[in-house]
Short mmCIF file of C-alpha atoms in Angstrom, two decimals:
data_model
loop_
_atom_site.label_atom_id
_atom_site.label_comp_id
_atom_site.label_asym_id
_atom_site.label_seq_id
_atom_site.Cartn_x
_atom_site.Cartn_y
_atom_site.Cartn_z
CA UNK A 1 -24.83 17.09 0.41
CA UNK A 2 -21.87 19.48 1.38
CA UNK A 3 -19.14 18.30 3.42
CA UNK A 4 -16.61 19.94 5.15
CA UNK A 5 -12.96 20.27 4.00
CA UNK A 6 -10.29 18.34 5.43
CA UNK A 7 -7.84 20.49 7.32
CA UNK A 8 -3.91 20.14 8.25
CA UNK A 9 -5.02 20.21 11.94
CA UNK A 10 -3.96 16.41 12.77
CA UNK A 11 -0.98 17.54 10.78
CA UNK A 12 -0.11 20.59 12.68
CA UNK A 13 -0.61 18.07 15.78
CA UNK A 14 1.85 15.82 15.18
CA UNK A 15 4.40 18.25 13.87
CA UNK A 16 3.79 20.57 17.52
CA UNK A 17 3.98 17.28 19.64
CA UNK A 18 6.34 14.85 18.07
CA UNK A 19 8.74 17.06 16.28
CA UNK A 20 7.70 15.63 13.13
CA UNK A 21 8.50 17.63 9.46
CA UNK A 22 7.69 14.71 7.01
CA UNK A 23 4.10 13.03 7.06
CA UNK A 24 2.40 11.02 5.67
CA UNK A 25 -1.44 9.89 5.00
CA UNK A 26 -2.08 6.86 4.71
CA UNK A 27 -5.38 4.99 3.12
CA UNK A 28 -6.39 1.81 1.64
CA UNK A 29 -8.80 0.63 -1.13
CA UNK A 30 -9.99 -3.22 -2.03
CA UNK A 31 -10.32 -4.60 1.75
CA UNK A 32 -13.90 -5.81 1.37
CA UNK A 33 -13.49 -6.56 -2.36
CA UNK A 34 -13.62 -10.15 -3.93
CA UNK A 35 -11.11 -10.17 -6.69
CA UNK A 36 -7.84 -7.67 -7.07
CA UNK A 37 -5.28 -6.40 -4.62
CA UNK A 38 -5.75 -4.24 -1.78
CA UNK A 39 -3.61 -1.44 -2.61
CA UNK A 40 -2.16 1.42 -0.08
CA UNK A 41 -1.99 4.82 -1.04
CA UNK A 42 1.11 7.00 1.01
CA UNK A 43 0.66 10.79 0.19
CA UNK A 44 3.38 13.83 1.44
CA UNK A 45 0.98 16.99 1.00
CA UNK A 46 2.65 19.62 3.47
CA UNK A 47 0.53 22.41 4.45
CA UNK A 48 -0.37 23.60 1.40
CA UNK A 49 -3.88 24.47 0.54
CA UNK A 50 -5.33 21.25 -1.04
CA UNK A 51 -6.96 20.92 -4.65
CA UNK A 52 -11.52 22.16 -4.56
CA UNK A 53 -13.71 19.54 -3.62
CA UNK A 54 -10.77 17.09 -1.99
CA UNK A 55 -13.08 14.50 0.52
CA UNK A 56 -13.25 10.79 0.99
CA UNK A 57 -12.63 9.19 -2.11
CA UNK A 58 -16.02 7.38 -1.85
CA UNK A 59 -17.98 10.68 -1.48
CA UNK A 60 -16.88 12.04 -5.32
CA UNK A 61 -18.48 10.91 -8.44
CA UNK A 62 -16.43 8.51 -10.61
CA UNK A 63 -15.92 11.41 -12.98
CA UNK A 64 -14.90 13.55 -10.90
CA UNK A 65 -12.99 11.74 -8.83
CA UNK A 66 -10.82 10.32 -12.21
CA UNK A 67 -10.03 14.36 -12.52
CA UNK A 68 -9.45 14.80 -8.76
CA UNK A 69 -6.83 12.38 -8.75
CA UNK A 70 -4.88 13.98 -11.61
CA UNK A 71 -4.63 17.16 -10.11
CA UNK A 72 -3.26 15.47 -6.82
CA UNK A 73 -0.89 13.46 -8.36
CA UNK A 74 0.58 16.78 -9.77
CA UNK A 75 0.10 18.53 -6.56
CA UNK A 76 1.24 16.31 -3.69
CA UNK A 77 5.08 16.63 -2.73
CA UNK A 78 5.68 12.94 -2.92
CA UNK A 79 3.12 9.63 -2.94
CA UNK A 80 3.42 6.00 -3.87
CA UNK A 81 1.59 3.19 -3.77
CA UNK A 82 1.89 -0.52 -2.83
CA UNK A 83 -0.53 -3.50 -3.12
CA UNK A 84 -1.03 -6.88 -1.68
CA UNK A 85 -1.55 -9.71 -4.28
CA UNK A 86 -5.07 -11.98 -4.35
CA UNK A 87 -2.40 -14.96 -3.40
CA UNK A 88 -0.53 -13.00 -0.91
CA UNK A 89 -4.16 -11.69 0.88
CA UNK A 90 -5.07 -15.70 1.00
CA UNK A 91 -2.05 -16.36 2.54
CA UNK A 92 -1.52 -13.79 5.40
CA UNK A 93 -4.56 -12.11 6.11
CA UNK A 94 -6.11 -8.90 5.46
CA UNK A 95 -4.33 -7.32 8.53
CA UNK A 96 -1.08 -8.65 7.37
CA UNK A 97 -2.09 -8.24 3.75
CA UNK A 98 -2.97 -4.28 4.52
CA UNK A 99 0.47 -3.47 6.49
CA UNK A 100 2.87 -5.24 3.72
CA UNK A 101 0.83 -2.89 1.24
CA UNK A 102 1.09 0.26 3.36
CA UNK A 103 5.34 -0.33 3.86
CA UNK A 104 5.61 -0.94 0.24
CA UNK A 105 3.90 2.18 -0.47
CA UNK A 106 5.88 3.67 2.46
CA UNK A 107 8.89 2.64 1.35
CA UNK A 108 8.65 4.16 -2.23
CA UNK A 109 8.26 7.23 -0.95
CA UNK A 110 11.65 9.28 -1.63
CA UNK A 111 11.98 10.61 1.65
CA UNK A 112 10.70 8.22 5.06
CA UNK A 113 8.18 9.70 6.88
CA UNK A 114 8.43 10.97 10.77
CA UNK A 115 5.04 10.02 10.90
CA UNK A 116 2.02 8.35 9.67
CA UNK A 117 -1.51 9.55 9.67
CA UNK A 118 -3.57 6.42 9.15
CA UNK A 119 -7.60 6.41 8.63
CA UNK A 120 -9.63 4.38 10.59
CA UNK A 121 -9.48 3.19 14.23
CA UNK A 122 -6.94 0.28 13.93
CA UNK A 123 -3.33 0.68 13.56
CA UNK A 124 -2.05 -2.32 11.28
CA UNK A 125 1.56 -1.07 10.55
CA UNK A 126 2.38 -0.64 14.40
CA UNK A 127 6.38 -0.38 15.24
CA UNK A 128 8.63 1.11 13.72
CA UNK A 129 6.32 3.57 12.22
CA UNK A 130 4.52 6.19 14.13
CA UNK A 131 1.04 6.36 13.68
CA UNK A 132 -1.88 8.28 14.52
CA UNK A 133 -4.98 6.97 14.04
CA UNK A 134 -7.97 8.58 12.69
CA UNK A 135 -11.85 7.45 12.24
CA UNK A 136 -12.93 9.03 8.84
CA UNK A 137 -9.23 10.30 7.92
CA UNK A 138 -10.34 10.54 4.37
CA UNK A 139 -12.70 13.34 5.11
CA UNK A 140 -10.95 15.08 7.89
CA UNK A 141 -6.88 14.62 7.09
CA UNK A 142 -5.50 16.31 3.80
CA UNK A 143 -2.89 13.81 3.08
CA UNK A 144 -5.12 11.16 4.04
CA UNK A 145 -8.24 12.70 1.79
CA UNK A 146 -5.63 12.77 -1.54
CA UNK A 147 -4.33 8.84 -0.94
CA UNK A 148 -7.73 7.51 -0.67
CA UNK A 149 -8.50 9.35 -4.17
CA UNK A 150 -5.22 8.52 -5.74
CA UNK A 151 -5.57 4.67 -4.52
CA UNK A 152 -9.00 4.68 -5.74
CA UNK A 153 -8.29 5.71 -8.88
CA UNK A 154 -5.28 3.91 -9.48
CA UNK A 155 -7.25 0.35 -8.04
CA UNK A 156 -10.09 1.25 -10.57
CA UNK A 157 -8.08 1.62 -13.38
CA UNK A 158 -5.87 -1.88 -13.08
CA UNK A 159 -9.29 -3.80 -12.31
CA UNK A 160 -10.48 -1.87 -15.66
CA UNK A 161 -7.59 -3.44 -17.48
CA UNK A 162 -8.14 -7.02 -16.49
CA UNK A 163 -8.27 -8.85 -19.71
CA UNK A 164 -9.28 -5.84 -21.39
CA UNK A 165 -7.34 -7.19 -24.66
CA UNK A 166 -8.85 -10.45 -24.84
CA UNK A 167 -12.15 -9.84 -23.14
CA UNK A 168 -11.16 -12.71 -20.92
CA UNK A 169 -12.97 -11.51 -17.63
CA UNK A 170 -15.74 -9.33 -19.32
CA UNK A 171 -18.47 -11.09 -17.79
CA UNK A 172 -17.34 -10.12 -14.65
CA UNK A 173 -17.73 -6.35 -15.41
CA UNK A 174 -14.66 -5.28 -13.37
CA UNK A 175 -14.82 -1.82 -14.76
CA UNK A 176 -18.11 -1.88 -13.48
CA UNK A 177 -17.38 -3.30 -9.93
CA UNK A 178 -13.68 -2.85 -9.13
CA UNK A 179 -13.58 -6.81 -7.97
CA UNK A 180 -16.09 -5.97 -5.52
CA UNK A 181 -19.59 -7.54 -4.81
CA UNK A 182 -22.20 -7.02 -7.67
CA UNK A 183 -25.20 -9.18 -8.74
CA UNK A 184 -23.28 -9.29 -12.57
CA UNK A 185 -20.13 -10.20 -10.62
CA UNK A 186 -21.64 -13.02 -8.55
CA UNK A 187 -23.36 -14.78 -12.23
CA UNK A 188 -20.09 -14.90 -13.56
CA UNK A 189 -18.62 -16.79 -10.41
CA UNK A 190 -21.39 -19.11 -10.12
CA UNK A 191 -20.95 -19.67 -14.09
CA UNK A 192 -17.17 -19.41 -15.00
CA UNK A 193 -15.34 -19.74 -11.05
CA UNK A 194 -13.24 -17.74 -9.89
CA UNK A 195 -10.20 -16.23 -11.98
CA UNK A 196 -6.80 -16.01 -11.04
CA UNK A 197 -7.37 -12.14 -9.41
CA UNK A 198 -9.92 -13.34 -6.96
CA UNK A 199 -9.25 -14.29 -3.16
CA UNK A 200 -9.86 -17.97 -2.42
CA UNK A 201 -10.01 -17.80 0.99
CA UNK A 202 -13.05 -15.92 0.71
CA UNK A 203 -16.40 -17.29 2.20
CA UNK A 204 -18.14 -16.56 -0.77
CA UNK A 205 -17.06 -19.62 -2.23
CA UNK A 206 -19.09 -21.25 0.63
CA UNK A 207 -22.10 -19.98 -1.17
CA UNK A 208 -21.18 -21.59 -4.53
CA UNK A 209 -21.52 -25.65 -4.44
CA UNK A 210 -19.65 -25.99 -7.93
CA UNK A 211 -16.59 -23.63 -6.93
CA UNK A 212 -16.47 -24.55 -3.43
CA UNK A 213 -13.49 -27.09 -3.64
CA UNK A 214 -11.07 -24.60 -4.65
CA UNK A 215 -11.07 -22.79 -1.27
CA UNK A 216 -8.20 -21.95 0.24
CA UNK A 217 -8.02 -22.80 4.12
CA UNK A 218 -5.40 -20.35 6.17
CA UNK A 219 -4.20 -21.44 9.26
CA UNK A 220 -2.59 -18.57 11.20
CA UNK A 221 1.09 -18.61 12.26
CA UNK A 222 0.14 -19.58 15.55
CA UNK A 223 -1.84 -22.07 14.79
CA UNK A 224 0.54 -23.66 12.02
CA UNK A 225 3.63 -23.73 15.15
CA UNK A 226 1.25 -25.38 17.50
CA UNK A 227 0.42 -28.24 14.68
CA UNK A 228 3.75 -29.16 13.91
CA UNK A 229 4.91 -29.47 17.37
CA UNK A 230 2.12 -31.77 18.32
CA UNK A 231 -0.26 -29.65 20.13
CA UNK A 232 -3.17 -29.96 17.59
CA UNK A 233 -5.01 -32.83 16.38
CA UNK A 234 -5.06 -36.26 18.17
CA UNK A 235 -2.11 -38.34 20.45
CA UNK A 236 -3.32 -41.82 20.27
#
């Protein structure tokens, strides 16, 4: 099925109403996954004319895509990426999680961005940044359309490369499934438990009797301030 090329037109927006010269787009890869980081791609693209068949990363053949991502990488005026750790994911949140990503990636950048184009509905980075929001970014936005294939690529490859030397985590076909949900992926759980790259908050491990002591229970910063003053629990 064709799909229609993204355009610079959210670009051209922002520059006409806010002033802004420098911005980015901004996408993520790994939020629904199981194992692995969620990892933030920030790509500077200008107004050139963007590299044939650029679309939502999801929407290009693995191949392809692999190939895709090369050419960006050479063609984009700046990008970087940043990722949120397994541990760091358990810990915060995936809202959290997904904005410490997206300012490490921001930050690498060599130049700060004036803006932000994010894809999807929800703005996780908030203040300082300026964002615009945008549902389906990754088809529409050219700087949003080359991070979500650079951070797809780039994801794919380090899951790949889990234990590829000592064939630790083959029987969780990573390569195959990128640390998200596969029928191979969920035998090896229910077999071996979890490795150290998989989230342990997870409710997953609800499903899985043998593994389900090792879940990791969050309790949110609010909640955590109301316990230790008292608020929570019993006063006898």
């Amino acid at each position: 099925m064709p799909y229609e090329p993204p355009t610079h037109t959210v670009e051209r927006s922002l520059r006409a109403t806010t002033g802004a010269r420098i911005i980015a787009g901004v996408d993520e890869v790994g939020r629904g996954a199981w194992a692995g980081p969620v990892t933030v791609c920030a790509a500077v693209t200008g107004l050139r004319r963007p590299p044939q068949g650029l679309t939502d990363s999801k929407l290009i053949s693995p191949k392809r895509r692999t190939e895709l991502a090369a050419e960006l990488e050479k063609w984009v005026t700046s990008h970087a990426l940043g990722h949120a750790s397994p541990e760091e994911i358990d810990e915060l949140g995936m809202t959290a999680a997904l904005r410490l990503a997206a300012v490490r990636a921001l930050d690498a950048l060599p130049v700060r961005p004036d803006a932000v184009i994010l894809d999807g509905k929800h703005d996780y980075l908030g203040t300082p940044w300026r964002v615009r929001t945008v549902i389906k970014g990754d088809q529409s936005c050219v700087a949003v359309a080359a991070a979500s294939v650079i951070a797809k690529v780039r994801r794919d490859t380090m899951m790949a490369e889990l234990g590829l030397e000592s064939g630790a985590y083959e029987r969780f076909a990573f390569a195959a499934n990128a640390g998200y949900p596969s029928p191979v992926h969920k035998a090896a759980l229910e077999e071996l438990g979890p490795t150290p790259y998989h989230r342990l908050s997870w409710a997953y491990l609800d499903a899985m009797p043998r593994w389900r002591h090792l879940k990791k229970i969050r309790i949110s910063v609010e909640a955590a301030a109301l316990e230790s003053g008292g608020q929570l629990g019993f006063d006898f």
